[in-house]
Amino acid sequence: MKQELEQLLLASLGKLTGSVLAQMPAPSAVVVERTRDNQHGEFATNLALRLAKPAGRNPRELAAAIVAALPASPLLARAEVAGAGFINFHLAPEAYARELAGIHALGTAYGESRLGQGERVLVEFVSANPTGPLHVGHGRQAAYGATLANLLTAVGFEVAREYYINDAGRQMDILAVSTWLRYLGLCGEELPFPQNGYRGDYVHPLAHKLKAAAGEQLRRPAVSVLANLPADAPAGDKEVYIDALIARARELLGTDGFREVLELSLAEMLADIRNDLGEFGVVFDHWSSERALADSGAIDHALAVLESRGRLQRRDGALWFRATEFGDEKDRVVVRENGQKTYFASDIAYHLQKRERGFARLIDVLGADHHGYVARVRAGLIAMGQPGECLEATLIQFVSLFRGAEKIPMGKREAQFVSLRQLREEVGNDACRFFYLMRSHEQPLDFDLELAKSHTNENPVYYIQYAHARVASVMKQLASRGLSFDRDAGLSAAGMLGSAQEQAVLSSLTRYPEIVEQAAVNRAPHALVHYLRDLANAFHTYYNAEAFIVGETALRNARLALVLGVQQVLRNGLTLLGVSAPQSM
RNA sequence: GUGCCCGUAGCUCAGGCGGAUAGAGCAUCGGCCUUCUAAGCCGAGGGUCGCAGGUUCAAGUCCUGCCGGGCACGCCA
């Protein structure tokens, strides 16, 4: 509807160009908005106010000229000039009826558009290190990323969902050592557990798996493990200690033995993460591995590209990327003095690889603590000849858990953090996804477990689902009274839907495509949450104001066509959010 | 110290590219179940949009400064 009105305005401007207007304004200048107050009609535009100054015209006169030149349309009852020079559009009664028929005809496809024109977008999200279970912060990123990907798909982008696995480097070694030490404990060896090891309970099942797979073959006496190690914290340095322990494990197990421990730990952790996300309704198209990236030569390739463009410099024995020339605040090391490539090197190589795989736009969903990362990766992309705008980062603010008014302490190191799985088991997937998406991602989230679990009117989750279930209930009631619904009759009688509540429902209903577009373009899934609440509110109000199952057949069919339209849109919206749309509650 | 984000009703938060009288939920108070699910509806009270300037027909929205809060700034991963 909005788009059609914008087309009408463009046609009008076309007619005025050359006479009233010196030149044709850009199509992007034509913006139609919903009105806040329906005294002003359903839609309005400030077009004349915006054009008045450059055209050297009085805004009201210009508005009147635009209205006069407007082509006739079945959509419009009338357009009028108001206020300082607004143009208000009053819809024809058939306009809503036509849109309602569209909802019934399109079904699950209602709300989709071709805005994205098939542009390929890669949404990378979660990408948590596979060194422990996902926590509640990852859960927010998972819910956000999955819904953003759904929204972008709905508006016509070709979207790939990707998880980047940081499976190279020291953190994996620490995980392997942690598993091995727990395994040695199972074998009966008595050893202290390192301060800097992964102390969480989840390591124990890894050790059991290892014992089942390897028996006692990886067992080494505690004395040989501990011989001549530096002191652990607090007396010594926990970083130095863990590195010595890793070296010792390699020495005692051999390269193959150590790798066996590491591979098993990694595979188990990844399986756990994948399973957790799958249960949460978050599914990825690709799991991209950092090790595979290195093995494929992609990092060397990226460094070669930088080298060939003269962006690298050797300094103090290390190889530096001159990032400051591309907007970063300092230069970055890509190869350390000891010959090891840095994390940064694999990050830019990974992003270059994404581009080379054919993605026009790269969206990284990151935790808020990663904001420094964006400028340097973008600098890397530009230096490698890629457009800087292709990379877009959405920073997701942190989650605090509350049980009522009491804040739950979190901290990975203390091993008492709340995992996503625990959260899901306690409050359920629907409430979980809803609460994660309820607030703007730019806003820190206070997640109240008591509220999410409560089945009372304080809990906003059920409000929307209830509206959906109520429609299902009405249809059951209809059948039990021996009546049936005639959709075509209902749609052709839609002109009877003239009450204030019916108009409010229709108005809200027909906004859905605008909301989907807005939520996708602004990367703002919470806009959809708020919209669905508003639609549910309009529906509940209507429900309380009028009986749908009335004696008069035409009116009954029209009302049922309307509430079934509401149900369809609620279901479409909830599906984008990853929340279920129940038939009964 | 430098950079990014945030500051709107008692609480938690929406406010599209600047637009008409700044909105929801919760909480508080008052109503609505012999009728399609009361997990619902209707009504009332509640605001110096952190502060001070600036830009203009128009500022919660844009710009500058200040105050307050969060986060990040390694040849770590």
PDB file of C-alpha atoms in Angstrom, chain A residues 351-526:
ATOM      1  CA  HIS A 351      36.739 -12.092   5.518  1.00  0.00           C
ATOM      2  CA  LEU A 352      38.591 -11.956   2.224  1.00  0.00           C
ATOM      3  CA  GLN A 353      37.597 -15.561   1.658  1.00  0.00           C
ATOM      4  CA  LYS A 354      33.953 -14.674   2.311  1.00  0.00           C
ATOM      5  CA  ARG A 355      34.179 -12.045  -0.404  1.00  0.00           C
ATOM      6  CA  GLU A 356      35.896 -14.430  -2.780  1.00  0.00           C
ATOM      7  CA  ARG A 357      33.116 -16.939  -2.179  1.00  0.00           C
ATOM      8  CA  GLY A 358      30.825 -14.395  -3.799  1.00  0.00           C
ATOM      9  CA  PHE A 359      29.120 -12.602  -0.915  1.00  0.00           C
ATOM     10  CA  ALA A 360      28.342  -8.971  -1.665  1.00  0.00           C
ATOM     11  CA  ARG A 361      27.607  -8.104   1.919  1.00  0.00           C
ATOM     12  CA  LEU A 362      29.168  -9.459   5.094  1.00  0.00           C
ATOM     13  CA  ILE A 363      27.271  -9.042   8.331  1.00  0.00           C
ATOM     14  CA  ASP A 364      29.129  -9.952  11.526  1.00  0.00           C
ATOM     15  CA  VAL A 365      26.989 -10.325  14.618  1.00  0.00           C
ATOM     16  CA  LEU A 366      29.375  -9.730  17.496  1.00  0.00           C
ATOM     17  CA  GLY A 367      29.373  -9.291  21.233  1.00  0.00           C
ATOM     18  CA  ALA A 368      29.586  -5.660  22.306  1.00  0.00           C
ATOM     19  CA  ASP A 369      33.128  -6.220  23.560  1.00  0.00           C
ATOM     20  CA  HIS A 370      34.298  -6.781  19.961  1.00  0.00           C
ATOM     21  CA  HIS A 371      33.755  -3.287  18.678  1.00  0.00           C
ATOM     22  CA  GLY A 372      37.473  -2.588  18.333  1.00  0.00           C
ATOM     23  CA  TYR A 373      37.712  -5.547  16.004  1.00  0.00           C
ATOM     24  CA  VAL A 374      35.528  -4.044  13.296  1.00  0.00           C
ATOM     25  CA  ALA A 375      37.766  -1.136  12.301  1.00  0.00           C
ATOM     26  CA  ARG A 376      40.787  -3.370  11.872  1.00  0.00           C
ATOM     27  CA  VAL A 377      39.060  -6.037   9.821  1.00  0.00           C
ATOM     28  CA  ARG A 378      37.517  -3.342   7.634  1.00  0.00           C
ATOM     29  CA  ALA A 379      40.954  -1.751   7.226  1.00  0.00           C
ATOM     30  CA  GLY A 380      42.240  -5.157   6.163  1.00  0.00           C
ATOM     31  CA  LEU A 381      39.492  -5.604   3.594  1.00  0.00           C
ATOM     32  CA  ILE A 382      40.061  -2.166   2.091  1.00  0.00           C
ATOM     33  CA  ALA A 383      43.802  -2.768   1.946  1.00  0.00           C
ATOM     34  CA  MET A 384      43.133  -5.992   0.057  1.00  0.00           C
ATOM     35  CA  GLY A 385      41.098  -4.096  -2.516  1.00  0.00           C
ATOM     36  CA  GLN A 386      37.602  -4.783  -1.156  1.00  0.00           C
ATOM     37  CA  PRO A 387      34.987  -2.090  -0.564  1.00  0.00           C
ATOM     38  CA  GLY A 388      34.944  -1.186   3.125  1.00  0.00           C
ATOM     39  CA  GLU A 389      31.144  -0.836   3.157  1.00  0.00           C
ATOM     40  CA  CYS A 390      30.682  -4.532   2.371  1.00  0.00           C
ATOM     41  CA  LEU A 391      31.463  -5.312   6.018  1.00  0.00           C
ATOM     42  CA  GLU A 392      28.799  -4.479   8.521  1.00  0.00           C
ATOM     43  CA  ALA A 393      29.026  -5.338  12.193  1.00  0.00           C
ATOM     44  CA  THR A 394      26.087  -5.522  14.560  1.00  0.00           C
ATOM     45  CA  LEU A 395      27.177  -5.340  18.158  1.00  0.00           C
ATOM     46  CA  ILE A 396      24.964  -7.155  20.623  1.00  0.00           C
ATOM     47  CA  GLN A 397      24.979  -5.721  24.122  1.00  0.00           C
ATOM     48  CA  PHE A 398      25.356  -7.954  27.150  1.00  0.00           C
ATOM     49  CA  VAL A 399      22.746  -9.976  28.971  1.00  0.00           C
ATOM     50  CA  SER A 400      22.282  -9.868  32.742  1.00  0.00           C
ATOM     51  CA  LEU A 401      20.213 -12.576  34.339  1.00  0.00           C
ATOM     52  CA  PHE A 402      17.846 -11.744  37.146  1.00  0.00           C
ATOM     53  CA  ARG A 403      15.733 -13.928  39.335  1.00  0.00           C
ATOM     54  CA  GLY A 404      13.130 -11.367  40.270  1.00  0.00           C
ATOM     55  CA  ALA A 405      15.104  -8.434  41.631  1.00  0.00           C
ATOM     56  CA  GLU A 406      18.197 -10.505  42.360  1.00  0.00           C
ATOM     57  CA  LYS A 407      21.025 -10.428  39.847  1.00  0.00           C
ATOM     58  CA  ILE A 408      22.638 -13.779  39.078  1.00  0.00           C
ATOM     59  CA  PRO A 409      26.426 -13.514  39.079  1.00  0.00           C
ATOM     60  CA  MET A 410      28.122 -14.722  35.912  1.00  0.00           C
ATOM     61  CA  GLY A 411      31.706 -15.340  34.980  1.00  0.00           C
ATOM     62  CA  LYS A 412      33.188 -18.024  32.822  1.00  0.00           C
ATOM     63  CA  ARG A 413      36.267 -18.462  34.973  1.00  0.00           C
ATOM     64  CA  GLU A 414      34.266 -19.111  38.114  1.00  0.00           C
ATOM     65  CA  ALA A 415      32.568 -22.002  36.350  1.00  0.00           C
ATOM     66  CA  GLN A 416      29.234 -20.860  37.692  1.00  0.00           C
ATOM     67  CA  PHE A 417      28.025 -19.111  34.536  1.00  0.00           C
ATOM     68  CA  VAL A 418      24.582 -19.955  33.314  1.00  0.00           C
ATOM     69  CA  SER A 419      24.581 -21.861  30.063  1.00  0.00           C
ATOM     70  CA  LEU A 420      22.132 -21.305  27.237  1.00  0.00           C
ATOM     71  CA  ARG A 421      20.950 -24.866  27.709  1.00  0.00           C
ATOM     72  CA  GLN A 422      20.141 -24.295  31.381  1.00  0.00           C
ATOM     73  CA  LEU A 423      18.288 -21.127  30.480  1.00  0.00           C
ATOM     74  CA  ARG A 424      16.280 -22.857  27.765  1.00  0.00           C
ATOM     75  CA  GLU A 425      15.409 -25.737  30.032  1.00  0.00           C
ATOM     76  CA  GLU A 426      14.246 -23.390  32.730  1.00  0.00           C
ATOM     77  CA  VAL A 427      12.127 -20.938  30.728  1.00  0.00           C
ATOM     78  CA  GLY A 428      11.474 -22.782  27.443  1.00  0.00           C
ATOM     79  CA  ASN A 429      12.593 -21.966  23.904  1.00  0.00           C
ATOM     80  CA  ASP A 430       9.693 -19.664  23.047  1.00  0.00           C
ATOM     81  CA  ALA A 431      10.051 -17.376  26.042  1.00  0.00           C
ATOM     82  CA  CYS A 432      13.789 -17.473  25.601  1.00  0.00           C
ATOM     83  CA  ARG A 433      13.785 -16.302  21.995  1.00  0.00           C
ATOM     84  CA  PHE A 434      11.084 -13.768  22.679  1.00  0.00           C
ATOM     85  CA  PHE A 435      12.886 -12.187  25.629  1.00  0.00           C
ATOM     86  CA  TYR A 436      16.154 -12.077  23.709  1.00  0.00           C
ATOM     87  CA  LEU A 437      14.501 -10.244  20.831  1.00  0.00           C
ATOM     88  CA  MET A 438      12.176  -7.996  22.798  1.00  0.00           C
ATOM     89  CA  ARG A 439      14.762  -5.251  23.270  1.00  0.00           C
ATOM     90  CA  SER A 440      16.924  -3.448  20.785  1.00  0.00           C
ATOM     91  CA  HIS A 441      20.227  -5.267  20.415  1.00  0.00           C
ATOM     92  CA  GLU A 442      21.928  -1.960  21.156  1.00  0.00           C
ATOM     93  CA  GLN A 443      20.491  -2.024  24.634  1.00  0.00           C
ATOM     94  CA  PRO A 444      21.893  -4.148  27.470  1.00  0.00           C
ATOM     95  CA  LEU A 445      19.311  -6.780  28.350  1.00  0.00           C
ATOM     96  CA  ASP A 446      18.042  -7.595  31.807  1.00  0.00           C
ATOM     97  CA  PHE A 447      16.587 -11.069  31.451  1.00  0.00           C
ATOM     98  CA  ASP A 448      14.258 -11.874  34.339  1.00  0.00           C
ATOM     99  CA  LEU A 449      13.902 -15.644  34.705  1.00  0.00           C
ATOM    100  CA  GLU A 450      10.882 -15.353  36.982  1.00  0.00           C
ATOM    101  CA  LEU A 451       9.070 -13.143  34.488  1.00  0.00           C
ATOM    102  CA  ALA A 452       9.975 -15.357  31.527  1.00  0.00           C
ATOM    103  CA  LYS A 453       8.673 -18.414  33.369  1.00  0.00           C
ATOM    104  CA  SER A 454       5.509 -16.863  34.727  1.00  0.00           C
ATOM    105  CA  HIS A 455       2.233 -17.786  33.084  1.00  0.00           C
ATOM    106  CA  THR A 456       0.525 -14.600  34.155  1.00  0.00           C
ATOM    107  CA  ASN A 457      -0.439 -11.404  32.445  1.00  0.00           C
ATOM    108  CA  GLU A 458       2.937  -9.942  33.396  1.00  0.00           C
ATOM    109  CA  ASN A 459       4.567 -12.113  30.760  1.00  0.00           C
ATOM    110  CA  PRO A 460       4.434 -10.582  27.290  1.00  0.00           C
ATOM    111  CA  VAL A 461       5.287 -13.818  25.466  1.00  0.00           C
ATOM    112  CA  TYR A 462       1.873 -15.360  25.826  1.00  0.00           C
ATOM    113  CA  TYR A 463      -0.008 -12.266  24.806  1.00  0.00           C
ATOM    114  CA  ILE A 464       0.812 -12.757  21.137  1.00  0.00           C
ATOM    115  CA  GLN A 465       0.557 -16.537  21.179  1.00  0.00           C
ATOM    116  CA  TYR A 466      -2.771 -16.234  22.936  1.00  0.00           C
ATOM    117  CA  ALA A 467      -4.178 -14.101  20.143  1.00  0.00           C
ATOM    118  CA  HIS A 468      -3.174 -16.780  17.649  1.00  0.00           C
ATOM    119  CA  ALA A 469      -4.687 -19.551  19.768  1.00  0.00           C
ATOM    120  CA  ARG A 470      -7.879 -17.569  20.269  1.00  0.00           C
ATOM    121  CA  VAL A 471      -8.483 -17.478  16.526  1.00  0.00           C
ATOM    122  CA  ALA A 472      -7.989 -21.241  16.376  1.00  0.00           C
ATOM    123  CA  SER A 473     -10.460 -21.545  19.230  1.00  0.00           C
ATOM    124  CA  VAL A 474     -13.039 -19.444  17.391  1.00  0.00           C
ATOM    125  CA  MET A 475     -12.785 -21.726  14.384  1.00  0.00           C
ATOM    126  CA  LYS A 476     -13.248 -24.793  16.599  1.00  0.00           C
ATOM    127  CA  GLN A 477     -16.281 -23.153  18.141  1.00  0.00           C
ATOM    128  CA  LEU A 478     -17.640 -22.455  14.661  1.00  0.00           C
ATOM    129  CA  ALA A 479     -17.346 -26.111  13.710  1.00  0.00           C
ATOM    130  CA  SER A 480     -18.928 -27.284  16.949  1.00  0.00           C
ATOM    131  CA  ARG A 481     -21.948 -25.103  16.181  1.00  0.00           C
ATOM    132  CA  GLY A 482     -22.246 -26.855  12.833  1.00  0.00           C
ATOM    133  CA  LEU A 483     -21.296 -23.754  10.843  1.00  0.00           C
ATOM    134  CA  SER A 484     -18.655 -23.358   8.194  1.00  0.00           C
ATOM    135  CA  PHE A 485     -16.556 -20.500   6.901  1.00  0.00           C
ATOM    136  CA  ASP A 486     -16.787 -19.335   3.295  1.00  0.00           C
ATOM    137  CA  ARG A 487     -13.626 -17.410   2.545  1.00  0.00           C
ATOM    138  CA  ASP A 488     -14.650 -15.974  -0.822  1.00  0.00           C
ATOM    139  CA  ALA A 489     -17.936 -14.793   0.613  1.00  0.00           C
ATOM    140  CA  GLY A 490     -16.100 -13.297   3.563  1.00  0.00           C
ATOM    141  CA  LEU A 491     -13.598 -11.444   1.411  1.00  0.00           C
ATOM    142  CA  SER A 492     -16.223 -10.029  -0.870  1.00  0.00           C
ATOM    143  CA  ALA A 493     -18.195  -8.868   2.169  1.00  0.00           C
ATOM    144  CA  ALA A 494     -15.110  -7.251   3.721  1.00  0.00           C
ATOM    145  CA  GLY A 495     -16.654  -3.846   3.081  1.00  0.00           C
ATOM    146  CA  MET A 496     -18.887  -4.548   6.075  1.00  0.00           C
ATOM    147  CA  LEU A 497     -15.874  -4.339   8.384  1.00  0.00           C
ATOM    148  CA  GLY A 498     -16.430  -0.737   9.307  1.00  0.00           C
ATOM    149  CA  SER A 499     -16.354  -0.582  13.091  1.00  0.00           C
ATOM    150  CA  ALA A 500     -13.576   1.307  14.839  1.00  0.00           C
ATOM    151  CA  GLN A 501     -12.084  -1.976  16.097  1.00  0.00           C
ATOM    152  CA  GLU A 502     -12.254  -3.552  12.656  1.00  0.00           C
ATOM    153  CA  GLN A 503     -10.600  -0.585  11.044  1.00  0.00           C
ATOM    154  CA  ALA A 504      -7.887  -0.649  13.707  1.00  0.00           C
ATOM    155  CA  VAL A 505      -7.247  -4.350  13.086  1.00  0.00           C
ATOM    156  CA  LEU A 506      -7.134  -3.823   9.314  1.00  0.00           C
ATOM    157  CA  SER A 507      -4.804  -0.894   9.668  1.00  0.00           C
ATOM    158  CA  SER A 508      -2.427  -2.844  11.886  1.00  0.00           C
ATOM    159  CA  LEU A 509      -2.649  -5.934   9.705  1.00  0.00           C
ATOM    160  CA  THR A 510      -1.722  -4.130   6.512  1.00  0.00           C
ATOM    161  CA  ARG A 511       1.354  -2.611   8.127  1.00  0.00           C
ATOM    162  CA  TYR A 512       3.034  -5.997   8.329  1.00  0.00           C
ATOM    163  CA  PRO A 513       4.978  -5.805   5.043  1.00  0.00           C
ATOM    164  CA  GLU A 514       6.247  -2.354   6.027  1.00  0.00           C
ATOM    165  CA  ILE A 515       7.406  -3.686   9.386  1.00  0.00           C
ATOM    166  CA  VAL A 516       9.212  -6.671   7.920  1.00  0.00           C
ATOM    167  CA  GLU A 517      11.036  -4.375   5.546  1.00  0.00           C
ATOM    168  CA  GLN A 518      11.874  -1.904   8.284  1.00  0.00           C
ATOM    169  CA  ALA A 519      13.083  -4.601  10.678  1.00  0.00           C
ATOM    170  CA  ALA A 520      15.279  -6.111   7.960  1.00  0.00           C
ATOM    171  CA  VAL A 521      16.733  -2.821   6.727  1.00  0.00           C
ATOM    172  CA  ASN A 522      17.421  -1.500  10.204  1.00  0.00           C
ATOM    173  CA  ARG A 523      18.691  -4.883  11.427  1.00  0.00           C
ATOM    174  CA  ALA A 524      16.124  -4.505  14.169  1.00  0.00           C
ATOM    175  CA  PRO A 525      14.160  -7.685  14.934  1.00  0.00           C
ATOM    176  CA  HIS A 526      12.707  -6.026  18.019  1.00  0.00           C
TER     177      HIS A 526
END
